[in-house]
XYZ file of N, CA, C and O in Angstrom:
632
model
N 13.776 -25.212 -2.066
C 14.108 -23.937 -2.651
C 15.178 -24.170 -3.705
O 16.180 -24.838 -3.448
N 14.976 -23.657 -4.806
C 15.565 -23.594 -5.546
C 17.076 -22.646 -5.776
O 16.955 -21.582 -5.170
N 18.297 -22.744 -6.409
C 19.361 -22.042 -5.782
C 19.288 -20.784 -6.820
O 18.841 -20.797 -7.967
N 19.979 -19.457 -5.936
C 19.822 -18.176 -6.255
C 20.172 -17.987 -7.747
O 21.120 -18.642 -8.179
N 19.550 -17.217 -8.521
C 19.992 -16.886 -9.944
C 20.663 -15.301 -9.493
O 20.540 -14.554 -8.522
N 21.494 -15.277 -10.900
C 22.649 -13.576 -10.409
C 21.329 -12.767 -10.575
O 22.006 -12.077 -9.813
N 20.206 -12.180 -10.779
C 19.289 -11.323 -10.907
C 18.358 -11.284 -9.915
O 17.390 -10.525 -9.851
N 18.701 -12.172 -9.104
C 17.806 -12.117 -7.708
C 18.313 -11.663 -6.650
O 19.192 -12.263 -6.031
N 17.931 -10.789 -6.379
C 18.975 -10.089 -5.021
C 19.291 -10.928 -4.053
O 18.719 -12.010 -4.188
N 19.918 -10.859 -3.209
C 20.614 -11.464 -2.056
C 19.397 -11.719 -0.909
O 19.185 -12.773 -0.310
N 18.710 -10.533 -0.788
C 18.115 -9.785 0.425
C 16.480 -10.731 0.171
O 15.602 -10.874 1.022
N 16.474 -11.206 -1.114
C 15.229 -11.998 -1.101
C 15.781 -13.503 -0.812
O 14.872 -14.148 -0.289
N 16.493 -13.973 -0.909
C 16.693 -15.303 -0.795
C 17.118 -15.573 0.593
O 16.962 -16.618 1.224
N 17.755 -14.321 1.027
C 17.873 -14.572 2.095
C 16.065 -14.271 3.337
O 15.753 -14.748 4.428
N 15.537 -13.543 2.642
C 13.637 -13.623 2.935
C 13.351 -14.810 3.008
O 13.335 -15.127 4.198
N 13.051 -15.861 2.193
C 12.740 -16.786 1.536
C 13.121 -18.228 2.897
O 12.462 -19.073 3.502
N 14.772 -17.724 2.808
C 14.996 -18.840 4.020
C 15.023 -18.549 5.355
O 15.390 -19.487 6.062
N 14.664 -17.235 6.073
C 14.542 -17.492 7.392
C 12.986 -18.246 7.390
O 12.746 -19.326 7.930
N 11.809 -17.229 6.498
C 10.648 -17.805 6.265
C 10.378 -19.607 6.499
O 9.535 -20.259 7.115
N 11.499 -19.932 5.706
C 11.602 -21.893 6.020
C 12.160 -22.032 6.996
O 11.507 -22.935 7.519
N 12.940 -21.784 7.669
C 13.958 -21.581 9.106
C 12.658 -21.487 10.208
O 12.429 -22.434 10.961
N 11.869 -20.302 10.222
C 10.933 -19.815 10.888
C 9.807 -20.848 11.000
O 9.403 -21.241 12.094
N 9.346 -21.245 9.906
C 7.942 -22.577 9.722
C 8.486 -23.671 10.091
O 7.874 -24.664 10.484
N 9.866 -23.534 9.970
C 10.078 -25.307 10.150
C 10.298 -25.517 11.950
O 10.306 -26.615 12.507
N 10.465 -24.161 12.653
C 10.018 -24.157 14.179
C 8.952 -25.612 14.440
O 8.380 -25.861 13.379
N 8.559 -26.602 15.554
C 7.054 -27.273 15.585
C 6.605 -26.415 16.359
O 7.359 -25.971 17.225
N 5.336 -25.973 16.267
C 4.747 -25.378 16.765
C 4.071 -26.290 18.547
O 3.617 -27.393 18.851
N 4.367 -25.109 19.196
C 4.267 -25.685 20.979
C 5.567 -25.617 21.077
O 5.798 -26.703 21.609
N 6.663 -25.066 20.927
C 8.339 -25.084 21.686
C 8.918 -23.067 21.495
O 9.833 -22.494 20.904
N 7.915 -22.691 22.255
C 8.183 -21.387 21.898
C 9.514 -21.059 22.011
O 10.194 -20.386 21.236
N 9.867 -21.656 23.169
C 11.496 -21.110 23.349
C 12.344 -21.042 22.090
O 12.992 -20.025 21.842
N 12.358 -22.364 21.090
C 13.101 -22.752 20.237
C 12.738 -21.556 19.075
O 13.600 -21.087 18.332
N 11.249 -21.133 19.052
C 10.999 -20.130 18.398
C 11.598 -18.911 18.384
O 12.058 -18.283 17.431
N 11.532 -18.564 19.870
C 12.545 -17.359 20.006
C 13.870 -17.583 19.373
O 14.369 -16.671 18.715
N 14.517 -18.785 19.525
C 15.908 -18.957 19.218
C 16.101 -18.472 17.648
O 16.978 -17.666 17.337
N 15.267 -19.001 16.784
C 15.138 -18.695 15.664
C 14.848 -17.354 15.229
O 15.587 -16.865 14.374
N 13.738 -16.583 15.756
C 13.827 -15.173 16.136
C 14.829 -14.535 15.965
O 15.272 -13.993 14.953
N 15.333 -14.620 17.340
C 16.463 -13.742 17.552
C 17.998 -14.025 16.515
O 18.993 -13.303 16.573
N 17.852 -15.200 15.645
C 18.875 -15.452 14.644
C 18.369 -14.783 13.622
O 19.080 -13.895 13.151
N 16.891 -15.055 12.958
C 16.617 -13.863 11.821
C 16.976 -12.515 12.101
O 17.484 -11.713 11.318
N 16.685 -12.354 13.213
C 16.697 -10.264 13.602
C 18.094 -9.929 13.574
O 18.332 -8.721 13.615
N 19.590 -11.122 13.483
C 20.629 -10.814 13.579
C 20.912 -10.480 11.976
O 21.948 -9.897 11.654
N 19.889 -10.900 10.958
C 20.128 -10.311 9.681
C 20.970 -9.052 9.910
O 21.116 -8.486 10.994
N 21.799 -8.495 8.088
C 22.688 -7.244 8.456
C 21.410 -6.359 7.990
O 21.505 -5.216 8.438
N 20.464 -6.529 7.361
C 19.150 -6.389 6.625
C 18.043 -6.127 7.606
O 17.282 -7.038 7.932
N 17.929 -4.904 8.089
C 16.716 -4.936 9.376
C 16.024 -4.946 9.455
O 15.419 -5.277 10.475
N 15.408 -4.459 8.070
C 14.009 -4.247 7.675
C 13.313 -5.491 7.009
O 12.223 -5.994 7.283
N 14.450 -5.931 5.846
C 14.109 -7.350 5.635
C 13.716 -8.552 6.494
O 12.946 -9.453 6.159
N 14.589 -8.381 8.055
C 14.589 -9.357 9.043
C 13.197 -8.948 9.538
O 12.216 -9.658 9.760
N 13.320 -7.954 9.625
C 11.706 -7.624 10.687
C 10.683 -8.207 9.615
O 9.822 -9.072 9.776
N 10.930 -7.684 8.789
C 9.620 -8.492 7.565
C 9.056 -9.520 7.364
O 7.873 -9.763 7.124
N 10.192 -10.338 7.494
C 10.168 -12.011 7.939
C 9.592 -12.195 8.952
O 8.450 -12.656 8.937
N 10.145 -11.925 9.941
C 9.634 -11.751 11.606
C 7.939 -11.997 11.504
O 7.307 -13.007 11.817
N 7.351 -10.467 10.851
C 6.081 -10.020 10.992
C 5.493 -11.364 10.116
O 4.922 -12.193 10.824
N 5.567 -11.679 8.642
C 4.859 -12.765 8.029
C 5.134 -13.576 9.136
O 4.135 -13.744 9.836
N 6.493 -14.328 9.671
C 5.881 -15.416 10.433
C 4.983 -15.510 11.823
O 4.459 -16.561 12.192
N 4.880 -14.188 12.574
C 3.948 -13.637 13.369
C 2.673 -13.873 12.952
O 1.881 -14.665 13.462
N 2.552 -13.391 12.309
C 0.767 -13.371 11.110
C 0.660 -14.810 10.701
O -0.466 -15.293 10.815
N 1.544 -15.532 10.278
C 1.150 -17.075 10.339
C 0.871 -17.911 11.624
O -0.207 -18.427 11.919
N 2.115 -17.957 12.388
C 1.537 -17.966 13.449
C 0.823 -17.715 14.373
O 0.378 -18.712 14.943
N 0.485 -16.630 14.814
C -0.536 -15.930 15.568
C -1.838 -16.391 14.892
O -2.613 -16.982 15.643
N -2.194 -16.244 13.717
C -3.639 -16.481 12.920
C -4.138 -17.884 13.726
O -5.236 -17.875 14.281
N -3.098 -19.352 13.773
C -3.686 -20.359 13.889
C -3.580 -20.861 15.264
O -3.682 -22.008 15.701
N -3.277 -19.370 16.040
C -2.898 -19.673 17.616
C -4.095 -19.043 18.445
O -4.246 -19.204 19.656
N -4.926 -18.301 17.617
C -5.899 -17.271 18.350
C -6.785 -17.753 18.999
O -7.078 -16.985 19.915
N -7.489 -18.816 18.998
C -7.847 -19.294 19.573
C -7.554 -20.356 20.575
O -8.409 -20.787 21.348
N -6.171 -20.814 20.533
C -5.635 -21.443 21.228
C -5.137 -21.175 22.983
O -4.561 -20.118 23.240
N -5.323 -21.889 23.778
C -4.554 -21.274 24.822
C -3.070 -21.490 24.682
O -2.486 -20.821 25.535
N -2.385 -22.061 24.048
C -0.909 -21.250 23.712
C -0.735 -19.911 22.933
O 0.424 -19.514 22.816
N -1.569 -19.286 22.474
C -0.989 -18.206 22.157
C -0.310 -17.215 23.462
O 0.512 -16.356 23.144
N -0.570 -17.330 24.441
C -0.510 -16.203 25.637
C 1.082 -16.986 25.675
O 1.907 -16.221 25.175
N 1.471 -17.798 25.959
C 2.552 -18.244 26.138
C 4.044 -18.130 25.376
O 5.228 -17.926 25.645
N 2.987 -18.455 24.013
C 4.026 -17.852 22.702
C 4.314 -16.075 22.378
O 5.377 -15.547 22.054
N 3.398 -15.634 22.528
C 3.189 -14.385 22.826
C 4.316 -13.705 23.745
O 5.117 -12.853 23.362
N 4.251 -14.071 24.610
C 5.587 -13.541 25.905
C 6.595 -14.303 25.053
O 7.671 -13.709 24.981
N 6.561 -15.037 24.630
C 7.995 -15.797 24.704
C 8.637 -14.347 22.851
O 9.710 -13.796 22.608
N 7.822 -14.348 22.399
C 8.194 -13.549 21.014
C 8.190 -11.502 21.742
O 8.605 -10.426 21.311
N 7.619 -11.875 22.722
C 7.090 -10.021 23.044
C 9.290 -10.298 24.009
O 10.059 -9.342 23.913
N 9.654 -11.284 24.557
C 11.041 -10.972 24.775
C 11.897 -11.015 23.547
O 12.900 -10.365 23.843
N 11.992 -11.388 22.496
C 12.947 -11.577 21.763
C 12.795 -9.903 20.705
O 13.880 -9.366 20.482
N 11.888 -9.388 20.291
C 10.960 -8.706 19.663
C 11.628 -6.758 20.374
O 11.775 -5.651 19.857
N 11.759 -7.152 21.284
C 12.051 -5.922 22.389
C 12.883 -4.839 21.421
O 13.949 -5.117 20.873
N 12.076 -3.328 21.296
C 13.063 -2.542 20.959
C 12.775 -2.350 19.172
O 13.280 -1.469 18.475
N 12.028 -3.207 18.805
C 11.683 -3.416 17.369
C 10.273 -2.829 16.993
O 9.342 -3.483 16.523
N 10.275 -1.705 17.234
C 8.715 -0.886 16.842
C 7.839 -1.765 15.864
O 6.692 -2.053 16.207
N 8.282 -2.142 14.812
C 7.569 -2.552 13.769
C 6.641 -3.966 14.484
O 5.496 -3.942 14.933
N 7.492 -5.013 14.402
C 7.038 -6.555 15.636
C 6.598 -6.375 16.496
O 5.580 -6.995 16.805
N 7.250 -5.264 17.457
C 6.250 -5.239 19.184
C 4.763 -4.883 18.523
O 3.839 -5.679 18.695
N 4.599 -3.870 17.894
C 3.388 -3.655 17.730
C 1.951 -4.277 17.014
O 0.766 -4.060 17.267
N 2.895 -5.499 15.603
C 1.997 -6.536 15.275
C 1.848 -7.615 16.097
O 0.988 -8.457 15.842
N 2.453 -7.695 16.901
C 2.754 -8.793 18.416
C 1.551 -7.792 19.102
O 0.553 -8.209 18.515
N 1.226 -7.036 19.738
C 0.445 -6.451 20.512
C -1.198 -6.872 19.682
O -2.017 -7.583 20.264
N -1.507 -6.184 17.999
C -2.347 -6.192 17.850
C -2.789 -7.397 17.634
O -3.990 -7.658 17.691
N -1.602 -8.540 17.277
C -2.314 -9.784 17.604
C -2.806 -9.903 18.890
O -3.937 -10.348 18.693
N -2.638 -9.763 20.301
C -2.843 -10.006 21.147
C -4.163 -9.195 21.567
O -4.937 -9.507 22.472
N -4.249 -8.100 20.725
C -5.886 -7.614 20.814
C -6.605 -8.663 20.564
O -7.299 -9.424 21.238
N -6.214 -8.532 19.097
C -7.530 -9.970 18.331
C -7.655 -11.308 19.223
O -8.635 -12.045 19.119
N -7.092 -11.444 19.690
C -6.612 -12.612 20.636
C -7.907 -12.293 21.569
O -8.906 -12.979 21.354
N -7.956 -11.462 22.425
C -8.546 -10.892 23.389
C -9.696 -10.982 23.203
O -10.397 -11.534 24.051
N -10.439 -10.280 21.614
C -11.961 -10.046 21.200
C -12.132 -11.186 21.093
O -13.162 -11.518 21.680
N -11.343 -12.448 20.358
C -12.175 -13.209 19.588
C -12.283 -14.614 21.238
O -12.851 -15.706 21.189
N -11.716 -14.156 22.170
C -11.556 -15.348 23.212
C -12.331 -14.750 24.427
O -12.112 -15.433 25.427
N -13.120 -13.757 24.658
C -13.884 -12.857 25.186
C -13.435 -12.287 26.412
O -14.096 -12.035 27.419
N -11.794 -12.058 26.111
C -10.993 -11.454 27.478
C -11.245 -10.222 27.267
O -11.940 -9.865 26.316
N -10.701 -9.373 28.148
C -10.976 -7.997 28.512
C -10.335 -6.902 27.048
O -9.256 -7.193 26.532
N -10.965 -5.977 26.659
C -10.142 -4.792 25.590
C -10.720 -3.787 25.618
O -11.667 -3.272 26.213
N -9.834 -3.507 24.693
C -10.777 -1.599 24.915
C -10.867 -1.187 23.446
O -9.985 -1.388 22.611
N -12.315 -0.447 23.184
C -12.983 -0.099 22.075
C -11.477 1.450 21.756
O -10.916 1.700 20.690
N -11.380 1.777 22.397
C -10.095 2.797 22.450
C -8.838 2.342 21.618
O -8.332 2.842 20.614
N -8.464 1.126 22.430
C -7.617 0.289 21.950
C -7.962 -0.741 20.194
O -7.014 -1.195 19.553
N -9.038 -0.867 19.855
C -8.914 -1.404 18.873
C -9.488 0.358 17.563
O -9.317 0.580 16.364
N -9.750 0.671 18.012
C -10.148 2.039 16.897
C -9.340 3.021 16.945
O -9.550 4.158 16.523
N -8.259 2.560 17.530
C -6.334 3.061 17.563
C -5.403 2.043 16.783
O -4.178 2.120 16.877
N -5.991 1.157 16.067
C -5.442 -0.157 15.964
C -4.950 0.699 14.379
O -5.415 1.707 13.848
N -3.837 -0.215 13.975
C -4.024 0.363 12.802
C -4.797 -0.914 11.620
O -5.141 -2.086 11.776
N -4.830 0.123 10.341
C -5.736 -0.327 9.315
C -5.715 -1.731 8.782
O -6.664 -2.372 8.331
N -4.430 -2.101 8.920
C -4.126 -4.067 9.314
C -4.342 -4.448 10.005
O -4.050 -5.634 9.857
N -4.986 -4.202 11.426
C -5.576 -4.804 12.554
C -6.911 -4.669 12.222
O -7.661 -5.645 12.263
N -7.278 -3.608 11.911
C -8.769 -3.233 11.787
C -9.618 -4.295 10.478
O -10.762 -4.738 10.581
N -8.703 -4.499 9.340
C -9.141 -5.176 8.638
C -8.946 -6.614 8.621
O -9.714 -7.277 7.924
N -7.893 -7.286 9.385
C -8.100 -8.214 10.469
C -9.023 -9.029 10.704
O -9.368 -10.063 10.131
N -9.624 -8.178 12.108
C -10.479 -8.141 13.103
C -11.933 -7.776 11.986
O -13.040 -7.664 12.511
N -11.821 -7.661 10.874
C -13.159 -8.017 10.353
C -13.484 -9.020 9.694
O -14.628 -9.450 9.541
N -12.070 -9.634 9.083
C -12.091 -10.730 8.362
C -12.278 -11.854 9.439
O -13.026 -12.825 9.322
N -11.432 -11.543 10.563
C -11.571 -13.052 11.297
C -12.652 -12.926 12.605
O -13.343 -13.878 12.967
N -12.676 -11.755 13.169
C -13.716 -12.296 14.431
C -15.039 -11.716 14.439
O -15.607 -10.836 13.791
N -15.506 -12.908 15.884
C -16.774 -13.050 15.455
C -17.698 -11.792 16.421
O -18.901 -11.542 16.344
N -17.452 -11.641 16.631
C -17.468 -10.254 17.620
C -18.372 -9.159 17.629
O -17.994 -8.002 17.444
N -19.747 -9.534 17.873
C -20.487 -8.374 17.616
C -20.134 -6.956 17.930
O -20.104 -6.074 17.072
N -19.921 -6.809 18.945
C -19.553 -5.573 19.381
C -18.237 -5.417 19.054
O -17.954 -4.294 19.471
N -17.444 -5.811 18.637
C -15.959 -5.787 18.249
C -16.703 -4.753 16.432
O -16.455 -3.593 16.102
N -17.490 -5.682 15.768
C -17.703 -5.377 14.496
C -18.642 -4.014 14.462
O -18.225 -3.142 13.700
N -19.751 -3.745 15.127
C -20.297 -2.605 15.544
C -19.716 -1.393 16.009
O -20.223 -0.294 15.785
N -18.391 -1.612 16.817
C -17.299 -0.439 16.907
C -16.723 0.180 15.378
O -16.836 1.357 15.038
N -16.095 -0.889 14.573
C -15.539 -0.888 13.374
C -16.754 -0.552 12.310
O -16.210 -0.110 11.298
N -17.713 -0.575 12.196
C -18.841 -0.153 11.665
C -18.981 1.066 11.829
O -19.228 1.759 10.843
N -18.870 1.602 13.003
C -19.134 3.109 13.436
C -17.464 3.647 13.111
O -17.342 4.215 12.026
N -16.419 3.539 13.803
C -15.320 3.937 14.359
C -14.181 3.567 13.634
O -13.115 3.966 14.102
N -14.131 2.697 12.290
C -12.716 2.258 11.963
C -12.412 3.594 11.618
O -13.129 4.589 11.728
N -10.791 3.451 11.011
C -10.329 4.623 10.709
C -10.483 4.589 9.455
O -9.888 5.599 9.078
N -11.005 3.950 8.330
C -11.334 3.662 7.182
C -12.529 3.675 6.566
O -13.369 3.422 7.430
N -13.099 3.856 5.408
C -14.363 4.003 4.742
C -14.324 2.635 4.914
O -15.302 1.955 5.226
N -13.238 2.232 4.720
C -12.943 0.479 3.368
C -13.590 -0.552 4.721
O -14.486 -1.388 4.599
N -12.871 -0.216 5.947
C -13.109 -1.255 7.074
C -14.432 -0.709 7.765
O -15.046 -1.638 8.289
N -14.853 0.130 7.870
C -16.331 0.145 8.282
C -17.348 -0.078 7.383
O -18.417 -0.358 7.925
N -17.358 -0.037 5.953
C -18.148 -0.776 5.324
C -18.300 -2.111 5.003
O -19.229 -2.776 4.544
N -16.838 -2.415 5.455
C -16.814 -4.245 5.898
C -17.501 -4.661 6.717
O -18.346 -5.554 6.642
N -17.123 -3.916 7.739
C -17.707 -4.220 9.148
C -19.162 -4.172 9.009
O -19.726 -5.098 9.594
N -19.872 -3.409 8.441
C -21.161 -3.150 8.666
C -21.716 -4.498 7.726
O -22.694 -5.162 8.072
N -20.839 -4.803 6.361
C -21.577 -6.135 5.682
C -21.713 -7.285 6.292
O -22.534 -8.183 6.109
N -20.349 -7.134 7.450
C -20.643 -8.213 8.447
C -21.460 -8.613 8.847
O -21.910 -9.758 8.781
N -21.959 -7.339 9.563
C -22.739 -7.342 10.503
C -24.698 -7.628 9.695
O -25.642 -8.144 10.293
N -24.699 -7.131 8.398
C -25.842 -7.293 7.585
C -26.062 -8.747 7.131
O -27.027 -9.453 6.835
N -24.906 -8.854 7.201
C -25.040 -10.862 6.536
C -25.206 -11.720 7.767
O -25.204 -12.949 7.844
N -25.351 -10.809 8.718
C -25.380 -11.776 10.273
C -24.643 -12.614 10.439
O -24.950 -13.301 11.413
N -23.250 -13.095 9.644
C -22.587 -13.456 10.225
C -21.653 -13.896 11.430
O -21.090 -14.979 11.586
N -21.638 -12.715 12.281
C -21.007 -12.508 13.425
C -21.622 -13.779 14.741
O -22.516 -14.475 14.261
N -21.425 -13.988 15.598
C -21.799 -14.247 16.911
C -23.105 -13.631 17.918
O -23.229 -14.025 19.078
């Protein structure tokens, strides 16, 4: 990283390096993850911190979904996360997608409550017939049920 110029706010550079703080975690030491966590969220910046938070959630989570560590990492971020509406809840809908794309238990309720970043998600990444046939009928969007349905026309799915 290159060092701050006076026209760059504070609040991005300081973005910039929990983001490297956050990736440079190894992935498999959730604990240490949390540690890092809970040092971004001490930002004076809450919204900025949570922001960070969520991109490194969405990075992580994406290449964990199929993994059986995600359930592990998952708890270990759903304690640090506590109390933070914005994170608990992209922490949860990862743990939907988690669910469809690994053929654990969910609810068609639960994902067509999801919001419009989960929904569009869950069309880009899983393979999910009936996951994509809900969202075809049921997203809350024109945009994601006509995804869903090209999905489902290109036979892509499972």
């Amino acid at each position: 990283m290159s060092l701050p110029d006076a026209d760059t706010p504070p609040e991005h550079w300081r973005y910039a390096r929990h983001l490297e703080s956050l990736a440079a975690v190894p992935g498999g030491n959730a604990e240490a993850e949390a540690g890092v966590v809970t040092a971004v969220l001490g930002d004076p910046d809450r919204v900025m911190a949570e922001a960070a938070v969520v991109t490194h959630l969405d990075r992580r989570a994406a290449g964990l979904l199929a993994d059986d560590g995600f359930t592990p990492w998952a708890r270990a971020m759903a304690g640090v996360l506590a109390g933070r509406a914005f994170p608990e809840r992209r922490l949860r809908e990862w743990s939907l997608l988690k669910a469809v794309t690994r053929g654990e238990p969910w609810s068609a309720a639960e994902l067509t409550a999801a919001s419009d970043w989960c929904q569009r998600t869950a069309v880009r990444l899983l393979d999910s017939h009936e996951a994509l046939e809900l969202l075809a009928a049921d997203a809350r969007t024109r945009r994601v049920r006509n995804a869903a349905a090209e999905r489902l026309r290109r036979g892509t799915v499972a």
